[in-house]
Short mmCIF file of C-alpha atoms in Angstrom, two decimals:
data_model
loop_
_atom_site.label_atom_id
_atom_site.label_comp_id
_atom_site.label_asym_id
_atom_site.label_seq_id
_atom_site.Cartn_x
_atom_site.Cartn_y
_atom_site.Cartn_z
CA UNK A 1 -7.26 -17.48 12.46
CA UNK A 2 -9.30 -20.66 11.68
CA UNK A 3 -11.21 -18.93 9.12
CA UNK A 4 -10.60 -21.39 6.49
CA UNK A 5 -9.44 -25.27 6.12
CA UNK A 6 -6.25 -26.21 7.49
CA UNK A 7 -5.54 -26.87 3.47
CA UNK A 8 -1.78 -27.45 2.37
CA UNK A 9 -0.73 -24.50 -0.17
CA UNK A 10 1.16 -25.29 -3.23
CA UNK A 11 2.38 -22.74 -5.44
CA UNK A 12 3.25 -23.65 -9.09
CA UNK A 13 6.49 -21.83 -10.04
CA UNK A 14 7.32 -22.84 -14.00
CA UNK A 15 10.81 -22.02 -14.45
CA UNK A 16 10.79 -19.99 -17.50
CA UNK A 17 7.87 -17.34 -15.37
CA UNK A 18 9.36 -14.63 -14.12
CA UNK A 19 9.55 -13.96 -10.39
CA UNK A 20 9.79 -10.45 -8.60
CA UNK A 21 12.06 -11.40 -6.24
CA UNK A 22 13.24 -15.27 -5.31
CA UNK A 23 14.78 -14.22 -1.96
CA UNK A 24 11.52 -12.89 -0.72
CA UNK A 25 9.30 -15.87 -2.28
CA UNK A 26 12.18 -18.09 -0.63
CA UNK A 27 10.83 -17.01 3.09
CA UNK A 28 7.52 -18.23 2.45
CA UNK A 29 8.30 -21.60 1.90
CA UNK A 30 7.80 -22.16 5.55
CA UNK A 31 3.90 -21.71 4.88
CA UNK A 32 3.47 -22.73 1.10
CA UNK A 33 4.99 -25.49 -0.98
CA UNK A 34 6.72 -24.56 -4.09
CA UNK A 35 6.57 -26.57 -7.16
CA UNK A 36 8.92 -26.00 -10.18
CA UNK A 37 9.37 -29.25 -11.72
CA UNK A 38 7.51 -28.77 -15.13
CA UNK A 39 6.50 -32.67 -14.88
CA UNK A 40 4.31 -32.09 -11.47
CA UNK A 41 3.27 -28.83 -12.63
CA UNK A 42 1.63 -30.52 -15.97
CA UNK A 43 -0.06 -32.65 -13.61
CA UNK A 44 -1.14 -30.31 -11.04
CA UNK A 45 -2.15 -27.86 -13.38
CA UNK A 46 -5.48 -29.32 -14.55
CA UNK A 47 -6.51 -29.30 -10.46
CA UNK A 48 -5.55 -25.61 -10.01
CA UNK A 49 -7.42 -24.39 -12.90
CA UNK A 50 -10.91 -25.79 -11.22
CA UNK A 51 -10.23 -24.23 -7.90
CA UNK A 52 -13.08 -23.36 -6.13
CA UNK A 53 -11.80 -20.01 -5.45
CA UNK A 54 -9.58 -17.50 -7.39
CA UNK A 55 -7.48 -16.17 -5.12
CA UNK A 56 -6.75 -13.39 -7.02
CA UNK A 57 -9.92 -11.55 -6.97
CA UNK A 58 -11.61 -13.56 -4.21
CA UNK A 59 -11.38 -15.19 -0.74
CA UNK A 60 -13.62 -17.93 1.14
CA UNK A 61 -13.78 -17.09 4.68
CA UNK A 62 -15.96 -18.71 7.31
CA UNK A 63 -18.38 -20.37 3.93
CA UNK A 64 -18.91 -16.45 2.58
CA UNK A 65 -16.84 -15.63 -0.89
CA UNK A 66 -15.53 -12.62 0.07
CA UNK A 67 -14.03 -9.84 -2.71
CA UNK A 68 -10.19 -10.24 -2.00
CA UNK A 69 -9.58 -6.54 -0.04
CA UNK A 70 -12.48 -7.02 1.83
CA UNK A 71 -11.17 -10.10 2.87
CA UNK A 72 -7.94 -8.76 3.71
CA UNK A 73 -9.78 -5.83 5.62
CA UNK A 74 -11.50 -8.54 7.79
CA UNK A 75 -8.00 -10.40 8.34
CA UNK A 76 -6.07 -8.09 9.29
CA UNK A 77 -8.11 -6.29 11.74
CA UNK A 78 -8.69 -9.74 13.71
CA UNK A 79 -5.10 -9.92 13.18
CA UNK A 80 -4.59 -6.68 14.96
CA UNK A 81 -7.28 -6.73 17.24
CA UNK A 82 -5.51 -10.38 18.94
CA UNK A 83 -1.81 -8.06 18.57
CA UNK A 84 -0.45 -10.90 16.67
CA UNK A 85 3.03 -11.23 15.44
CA UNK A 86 3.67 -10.54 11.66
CA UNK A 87 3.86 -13.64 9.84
CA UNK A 88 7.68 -13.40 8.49
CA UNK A 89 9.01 -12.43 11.97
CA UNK A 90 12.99 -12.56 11.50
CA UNK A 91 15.75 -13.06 8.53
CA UNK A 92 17.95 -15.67 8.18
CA UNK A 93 21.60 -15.09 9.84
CA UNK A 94 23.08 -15.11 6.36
CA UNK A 95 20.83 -12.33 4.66
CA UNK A 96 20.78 -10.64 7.74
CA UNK A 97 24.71 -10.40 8.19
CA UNK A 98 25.34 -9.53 4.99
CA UNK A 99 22.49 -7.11 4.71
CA UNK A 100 24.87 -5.26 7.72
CA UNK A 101 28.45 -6.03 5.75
CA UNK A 102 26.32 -3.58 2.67
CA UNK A 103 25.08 -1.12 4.45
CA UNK A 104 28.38 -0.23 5.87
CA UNK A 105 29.78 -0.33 2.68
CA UNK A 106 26.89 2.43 1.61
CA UNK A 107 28.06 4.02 4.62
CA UNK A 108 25.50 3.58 6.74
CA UNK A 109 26.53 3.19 10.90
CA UNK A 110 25.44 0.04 12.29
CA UNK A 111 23.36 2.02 15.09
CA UNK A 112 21.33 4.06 12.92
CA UNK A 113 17.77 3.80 11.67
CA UNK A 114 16.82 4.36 8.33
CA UNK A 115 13.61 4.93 6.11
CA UNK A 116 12.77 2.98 2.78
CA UNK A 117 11.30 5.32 0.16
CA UNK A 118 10.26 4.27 -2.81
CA UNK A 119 7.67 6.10 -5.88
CA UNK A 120 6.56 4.48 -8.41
CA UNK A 121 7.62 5.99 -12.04
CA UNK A 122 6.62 5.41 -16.24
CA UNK A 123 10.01 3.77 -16.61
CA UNK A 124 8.62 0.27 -14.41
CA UNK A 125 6.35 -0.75 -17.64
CA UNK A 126 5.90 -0.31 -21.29
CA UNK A 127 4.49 3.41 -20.51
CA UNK A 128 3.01 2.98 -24.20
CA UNK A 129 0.16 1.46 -22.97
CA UNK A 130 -0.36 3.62 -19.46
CA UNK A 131 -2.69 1.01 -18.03
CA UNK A 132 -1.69 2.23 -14.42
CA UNK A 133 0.17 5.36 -14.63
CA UNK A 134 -2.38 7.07 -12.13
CA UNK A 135 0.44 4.45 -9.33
CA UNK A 136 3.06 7.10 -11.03
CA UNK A 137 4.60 9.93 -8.64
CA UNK A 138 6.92 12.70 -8.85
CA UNK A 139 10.05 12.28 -6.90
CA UNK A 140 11.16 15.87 -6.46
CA UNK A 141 7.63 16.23 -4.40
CA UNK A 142 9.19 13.77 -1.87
CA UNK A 143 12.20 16.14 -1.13
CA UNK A 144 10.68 17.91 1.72
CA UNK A 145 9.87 14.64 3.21
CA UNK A 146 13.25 13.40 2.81
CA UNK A 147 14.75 16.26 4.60
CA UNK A 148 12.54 15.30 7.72
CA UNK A 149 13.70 12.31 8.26
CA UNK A 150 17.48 13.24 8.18
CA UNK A 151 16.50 16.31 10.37
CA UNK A 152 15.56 13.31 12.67
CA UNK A 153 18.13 11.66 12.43
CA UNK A 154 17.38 9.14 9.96
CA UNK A 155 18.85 7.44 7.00
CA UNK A 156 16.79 7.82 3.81
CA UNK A 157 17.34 4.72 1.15
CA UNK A 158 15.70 5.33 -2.51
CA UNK A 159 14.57 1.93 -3.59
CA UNK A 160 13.75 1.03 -7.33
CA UNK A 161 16.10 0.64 -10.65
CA UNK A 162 17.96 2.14 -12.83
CA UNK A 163 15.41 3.84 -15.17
CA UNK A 164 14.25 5.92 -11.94
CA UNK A 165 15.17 9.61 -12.28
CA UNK A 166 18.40 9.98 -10.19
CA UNK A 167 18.20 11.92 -7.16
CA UNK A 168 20.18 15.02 -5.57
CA UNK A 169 23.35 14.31 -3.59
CA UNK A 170 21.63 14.74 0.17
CA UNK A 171 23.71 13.94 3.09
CA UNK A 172 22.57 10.65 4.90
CA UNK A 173 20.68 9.59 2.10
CA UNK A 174 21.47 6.57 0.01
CA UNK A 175 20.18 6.45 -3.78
CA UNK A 176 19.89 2.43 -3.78
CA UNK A 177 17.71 2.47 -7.16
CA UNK A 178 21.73 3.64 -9.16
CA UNK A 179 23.37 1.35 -7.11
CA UNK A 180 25.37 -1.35 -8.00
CA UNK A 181 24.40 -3.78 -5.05
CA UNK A 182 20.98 -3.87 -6.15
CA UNK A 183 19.41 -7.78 -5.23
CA UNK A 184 16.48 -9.56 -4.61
CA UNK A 185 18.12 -10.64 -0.98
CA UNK A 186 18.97 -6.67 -0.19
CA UNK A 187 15.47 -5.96 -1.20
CA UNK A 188 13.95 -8.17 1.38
CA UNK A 189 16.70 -7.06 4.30
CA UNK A 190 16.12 -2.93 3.49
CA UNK A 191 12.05 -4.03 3.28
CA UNK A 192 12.29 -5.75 6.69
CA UNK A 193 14.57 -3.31 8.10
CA UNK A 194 13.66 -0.42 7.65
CA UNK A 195 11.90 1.43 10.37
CA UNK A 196 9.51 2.45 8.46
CA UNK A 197 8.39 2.68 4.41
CA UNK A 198 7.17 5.44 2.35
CA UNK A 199 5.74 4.35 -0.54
CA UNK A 200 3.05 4.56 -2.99
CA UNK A 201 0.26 1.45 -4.18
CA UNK A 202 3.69 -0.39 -6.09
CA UNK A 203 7.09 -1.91 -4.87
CA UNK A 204 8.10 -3.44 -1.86
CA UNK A 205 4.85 -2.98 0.03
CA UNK A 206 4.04 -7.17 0.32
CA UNK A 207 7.61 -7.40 2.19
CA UNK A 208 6.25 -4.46 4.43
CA UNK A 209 3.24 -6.49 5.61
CA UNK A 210 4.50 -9.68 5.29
CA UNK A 211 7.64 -8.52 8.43
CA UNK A 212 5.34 -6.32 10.23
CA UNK A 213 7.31 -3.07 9.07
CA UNK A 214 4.95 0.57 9.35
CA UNK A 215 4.14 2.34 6.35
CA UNK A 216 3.50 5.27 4.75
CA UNK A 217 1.40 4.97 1.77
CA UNK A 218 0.83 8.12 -0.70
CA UNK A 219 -0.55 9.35 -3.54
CA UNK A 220 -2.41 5.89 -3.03
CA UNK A 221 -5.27 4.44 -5.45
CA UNK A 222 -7.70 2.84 -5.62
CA UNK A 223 -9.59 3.75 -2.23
CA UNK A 224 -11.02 0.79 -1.88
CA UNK A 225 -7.62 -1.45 -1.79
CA UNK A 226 -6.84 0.28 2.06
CA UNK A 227 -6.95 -3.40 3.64
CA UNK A 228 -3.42 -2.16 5.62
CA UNK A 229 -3.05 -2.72 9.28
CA UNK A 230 -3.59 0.04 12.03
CA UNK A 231 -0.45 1.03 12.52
CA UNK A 232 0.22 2.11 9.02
CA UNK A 233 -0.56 5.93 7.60
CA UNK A 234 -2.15 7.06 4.00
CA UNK A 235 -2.40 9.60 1.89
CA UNK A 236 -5.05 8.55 -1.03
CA UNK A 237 -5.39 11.03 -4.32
CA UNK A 238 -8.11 13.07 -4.85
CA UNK A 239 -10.18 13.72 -8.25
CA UNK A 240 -11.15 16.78 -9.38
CA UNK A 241 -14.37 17.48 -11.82
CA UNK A 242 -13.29 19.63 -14.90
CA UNK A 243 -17.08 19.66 -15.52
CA UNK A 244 -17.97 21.25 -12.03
CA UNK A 245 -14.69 22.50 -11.11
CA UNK A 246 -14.53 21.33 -7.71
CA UNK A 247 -12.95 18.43 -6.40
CA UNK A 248 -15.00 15.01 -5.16
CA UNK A 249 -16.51 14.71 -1.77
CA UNK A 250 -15.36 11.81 -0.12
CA UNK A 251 -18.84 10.31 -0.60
CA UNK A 252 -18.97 11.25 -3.78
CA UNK A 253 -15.83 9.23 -4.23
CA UNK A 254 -15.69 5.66 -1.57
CA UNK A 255 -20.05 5.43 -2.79
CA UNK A 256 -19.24 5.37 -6.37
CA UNK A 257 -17.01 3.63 -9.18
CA UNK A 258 -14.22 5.91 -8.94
CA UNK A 259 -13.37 3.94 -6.08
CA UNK A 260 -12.49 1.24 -7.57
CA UNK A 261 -10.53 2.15 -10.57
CA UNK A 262 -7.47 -0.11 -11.41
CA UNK A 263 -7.03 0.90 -14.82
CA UNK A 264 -6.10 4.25 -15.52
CA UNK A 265 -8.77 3.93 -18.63
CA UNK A 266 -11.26 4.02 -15.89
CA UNK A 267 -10.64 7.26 -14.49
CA UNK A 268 -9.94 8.58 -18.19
CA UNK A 269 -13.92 7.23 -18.81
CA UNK A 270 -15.40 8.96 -15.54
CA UNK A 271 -13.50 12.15 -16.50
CA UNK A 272 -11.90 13.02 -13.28
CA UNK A 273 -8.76 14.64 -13.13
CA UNK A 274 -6.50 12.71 -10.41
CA UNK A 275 -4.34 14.57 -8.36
CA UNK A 276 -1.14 14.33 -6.80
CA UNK A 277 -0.09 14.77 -3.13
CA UNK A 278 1.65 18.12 -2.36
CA UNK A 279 5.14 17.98 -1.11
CA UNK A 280 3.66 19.83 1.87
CA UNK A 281 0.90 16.83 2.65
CA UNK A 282 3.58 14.55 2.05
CA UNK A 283 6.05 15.58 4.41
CA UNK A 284 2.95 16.22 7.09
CA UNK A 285 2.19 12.75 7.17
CA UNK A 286 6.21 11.44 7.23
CA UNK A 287 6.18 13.68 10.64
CA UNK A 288 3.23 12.35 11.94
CA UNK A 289 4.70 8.98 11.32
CA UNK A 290 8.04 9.94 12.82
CA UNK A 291 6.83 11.22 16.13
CA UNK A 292 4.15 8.06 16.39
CA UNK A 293 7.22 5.80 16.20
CA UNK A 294 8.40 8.22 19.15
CA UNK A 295 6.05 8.14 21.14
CA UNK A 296 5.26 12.11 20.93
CA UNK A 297 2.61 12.53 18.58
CA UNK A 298 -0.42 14.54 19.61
CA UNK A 299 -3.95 13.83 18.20
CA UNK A 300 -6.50 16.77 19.31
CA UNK A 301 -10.29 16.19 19.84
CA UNK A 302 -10.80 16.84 16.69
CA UNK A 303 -8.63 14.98 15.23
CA UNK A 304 -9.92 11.94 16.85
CA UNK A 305 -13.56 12.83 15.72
CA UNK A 306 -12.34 13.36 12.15
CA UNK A 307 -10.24 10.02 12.23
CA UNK A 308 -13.88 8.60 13.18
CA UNK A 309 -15.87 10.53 10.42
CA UNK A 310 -13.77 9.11 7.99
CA UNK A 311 -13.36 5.56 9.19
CA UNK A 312 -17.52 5.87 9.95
CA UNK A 313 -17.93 6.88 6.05
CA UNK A 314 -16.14 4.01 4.82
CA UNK A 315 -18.05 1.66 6.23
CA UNK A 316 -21.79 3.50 5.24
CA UNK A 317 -20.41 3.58 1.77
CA UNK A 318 -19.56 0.09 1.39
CA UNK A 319 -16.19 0.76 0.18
CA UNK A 320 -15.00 -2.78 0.48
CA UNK A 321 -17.19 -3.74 -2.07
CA UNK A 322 -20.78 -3.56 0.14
CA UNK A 323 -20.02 -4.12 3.14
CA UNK A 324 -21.28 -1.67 5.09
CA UNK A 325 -20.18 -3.66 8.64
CA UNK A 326 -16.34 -3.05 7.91
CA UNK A 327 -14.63 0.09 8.21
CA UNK A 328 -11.14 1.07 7.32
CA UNK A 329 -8.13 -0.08 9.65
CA UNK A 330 -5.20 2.17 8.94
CA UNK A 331 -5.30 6.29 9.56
CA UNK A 332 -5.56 8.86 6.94
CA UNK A 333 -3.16 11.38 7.71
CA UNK A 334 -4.53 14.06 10.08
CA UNK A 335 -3.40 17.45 8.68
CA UNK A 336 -4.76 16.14 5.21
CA UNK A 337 -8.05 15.39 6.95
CA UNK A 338 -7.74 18.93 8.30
CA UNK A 339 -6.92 20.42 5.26
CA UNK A 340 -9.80 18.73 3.74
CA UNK A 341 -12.01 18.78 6.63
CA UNK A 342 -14.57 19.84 3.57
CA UNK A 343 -14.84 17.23 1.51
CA UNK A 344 -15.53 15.18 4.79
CA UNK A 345 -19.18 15.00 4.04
CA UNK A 346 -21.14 13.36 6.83
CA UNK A 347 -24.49 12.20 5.91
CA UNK A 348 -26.55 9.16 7.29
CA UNK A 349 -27.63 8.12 4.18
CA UNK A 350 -24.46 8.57 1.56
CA UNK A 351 -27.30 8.50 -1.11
CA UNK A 352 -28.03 11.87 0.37
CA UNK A 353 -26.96 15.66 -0.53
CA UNK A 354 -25.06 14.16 -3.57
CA UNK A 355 -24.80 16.00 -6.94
CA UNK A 356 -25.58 14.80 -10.06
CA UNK A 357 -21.75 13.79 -10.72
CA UNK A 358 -22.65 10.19 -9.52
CA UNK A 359 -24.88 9.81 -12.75
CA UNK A 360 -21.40 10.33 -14.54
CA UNK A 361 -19.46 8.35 -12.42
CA UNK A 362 -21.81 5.19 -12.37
CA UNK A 363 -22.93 2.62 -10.17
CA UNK A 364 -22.70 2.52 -6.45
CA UNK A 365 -20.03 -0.26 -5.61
CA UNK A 366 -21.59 -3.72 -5.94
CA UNK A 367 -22.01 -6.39 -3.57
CA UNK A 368 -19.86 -8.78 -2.33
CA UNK A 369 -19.09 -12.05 -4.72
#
C-alpha cells in the first residue's frame, strides 16, 4: 500500500525454535527472507533487538505507531476497499496435486466443495495454567452447524490433533484431527481450499487471510482483535454480570477493558462470566455464510441499519484502541444481532446511560501507542 518503507524483511528462524507449520512459513519466502544459520542469526540478533518497532504489539504506518489490530483494521480495509488480491494467491503444483491424490483417499470427489472447521480445545496447551481457555469451545455445539453444510451439499473436514475429542461418524464429513495424514503441507492445502472456515480466535486462521479464504469466526475474543476483512462473518462471546444478573451492553463491553482481555485472568479479575455461542447462533451464522457464497442471502432494512449500529458503535467506542475514526470491517452475524437487538445500545456519547459496572470493569480503552 506504500504505507511504510520499501524495507527488506528478514525473519530469524533458530533451528532448535519450534515452528507451527514449515509448509505454510515456506510460502512466504516470496515476501520475507528467512535466516536459520545460527552464525548470521548471532550477528543479526543484536540489530533486531533495537528495532524501532515491535511488531508484535505495534505497527508504524504513514510516521503514526499504530497498536497492531488497529493497524491491521486500517490495512485491510484499504486492502478491500482497492478489491485487491490476497497476498498468497495460488499453491504450488506439488502441494496442490497431492493435496487432490489425499482427499480422494479420505473419500472426498474431486468436484465437491468442502468446509474447514476447526474449535479450539484444553488439550492444545498445558490446561494447568488456563491462560486462554476463554479461545476453548465445545464441539458437540457445532453439530447443528455441521449438518447444514452437508444438507448443502458440502464436505465438512475437522481440523486439529489427536487430543481433540473425536467426533460422531456423519456422512460426508471427514474427522482430519484422528487422521493419520495429518501435515503441515495438508494443513496449508485444506486452509487454502476450503470454501470457507469455521473457526474460533486459534488454528488455521493466518492461512485463511493470508489465501483470501472466507471465514466464520465464533465464540470469538477479545472484541477488539476483529481486524478481519469484509467478507468474513463473527460471532463474538458475550459476558454476563453475576453481580447484576444481566448480561453486558455492547457499550458496556467495546468502551471498557473487557474488551481487551487476552488472558483469561483478566476476565476472572473483572468478574464476568463469558459465554458460549448456542448451537442455534452457530448454525445461523454458517447459513448466512452459505447462502452469501450463493448468492441468495437476504439482508432486510433492518438488518442493514443494525449492521450499521454496530459497526457505528465500534468506532464511538474506540475499540481499536482509541480510535474513534475506524470502525469494524467484517459483519456480525445478523440473527445474533437480532436476537440481541437489546444489548445494541445506541448512544452519542458511549459515556452515556452506562451503569456503574464500568467502575468494576476499569478504564475506558487507552489511546493509541
Amino acid at each position: 500500500l506504500g504505507w511504510r518503507p520499501p524495507d527488506k524483511i528478514i525473519m530469524l528462524v533458530p533451528d532448535d525454535k519450534p515452528v507451527s507449520n514449515h509448509c505454510f512459513l515456506d510460502y512466504w519466502r516470496k515476501y520475507i527472507t528467512v535466516i536459520s544459520d545460527p552464525k548470521s542469526i548471532k550477528t543479526l540478533s543484536p540489530m533486531a533487538q533495537r528495532l524501532e518497532d515491535p511488531i508484535h504489539w505495534a505497527l508504524t504506518l504513514n510516521g503514526q505507531a499504530l497498536f497492531v489490530s488497529a493497524a491491521n483494521t486500517l490495512v485491510q480495509k484499504q486492502w478491500d476497499s482497492e478489491d485487491r488480491r490476497p497476498l498468497l494467491t495460488t499453491l504450488s503444483d506439488s502441494d496442490y496435486e497431492r493435496g487432490i491424490q489425499c482427499l480422494e483417499n479420505l473419500g472426498v470427489p474431486q468436484d465437491s466443495w468442502f468446509v474447514c472447521l476447526h474449535v479450539r480445545e484444553p488439550g492444545y496447551k498445558d490446561q494447568s495454567l488456563k491462560t486462554d481457555s476463554y479461545r476453548n469451545a465445545d464441539i458437540e455445539t457445532y453439530l447443528p452447524a455441521i449438518k447444514t453444510v452437508v444438507a448443502h451439499g458440502g464436505w465438512v473436514i475437522r481440523l486439529g490433533n489427536p487430543t481433540m475429542k473425536p467426533l460422531p461418524q456423519m456422512d460426508h464429513v471427514i474427522d482430519y484431527a484422528h487422521s493419520d495424514v495429518r501435515s503441515d503441507w495438508m494443513d496449508v492445502f485444506l486452509g487454502s481450499q476450503s470454501r470457507f472456515i469455521i473457526g474460533t480466535a486459534s488454528g488455521p486462521n493466518p492461512i485463511s487471510i493470508a489465501f483470501g479464504v472466507p471465514m466464520v469466526l465464533t465464540n470469538y475474543l477479545p472484541w477488539n482483535l476483529l481486524h478481519f476483512s469484509n467478507k468474513d462473518l463473527f460471532l463474538p462471546r458475550l459476558f454476563w454480570s453475576p453481580k447484576e444478573k444481566r448480561h453486558l451492553t455492547f457499550t458496556e463491553i467495546l468502551s471498557s477493558k473487557v474488551a481487551a482481555g487476552i488472558e483469561q485472568s483478566s476476565y476472572d479479575r473483572l468478574g464476568v462470566d463469558i459465554l458460549q455461542n448456542s448451537p442455534e447462533e452457530i448454525n445461523d451464522i454458517v447459513l448466512e455464510m452459505i447462502l452469501r457464497l450463493n448468492g441468495t442471502v437476504t439482508y432486510s432494512s433492518s438488518d442493514k441499519q443494525l449492521q450499521e449500529r454496530f459497526r457505528s458503535l465500534t468506532a464511538a467506542c474506540g475499540t481499536f484502541l482509541g480510535r474513534h475514526d475506524l470502525t469494524i470491517n467484517c459483519r456480525i452475524g445478523k440473527d445474533f444481532l437480532r436476537k440481541y437487538e437489546a444489548l445494541l445500545d445506541t448512544a452519542e456519547d458511549p459515556e452515556i446511560g452506562k451503569s456503574n459496572l464500568l467502575d468494576d470493569y476499569g478504564e475506558r480503552t487507552v489511546s493509541p501507542v
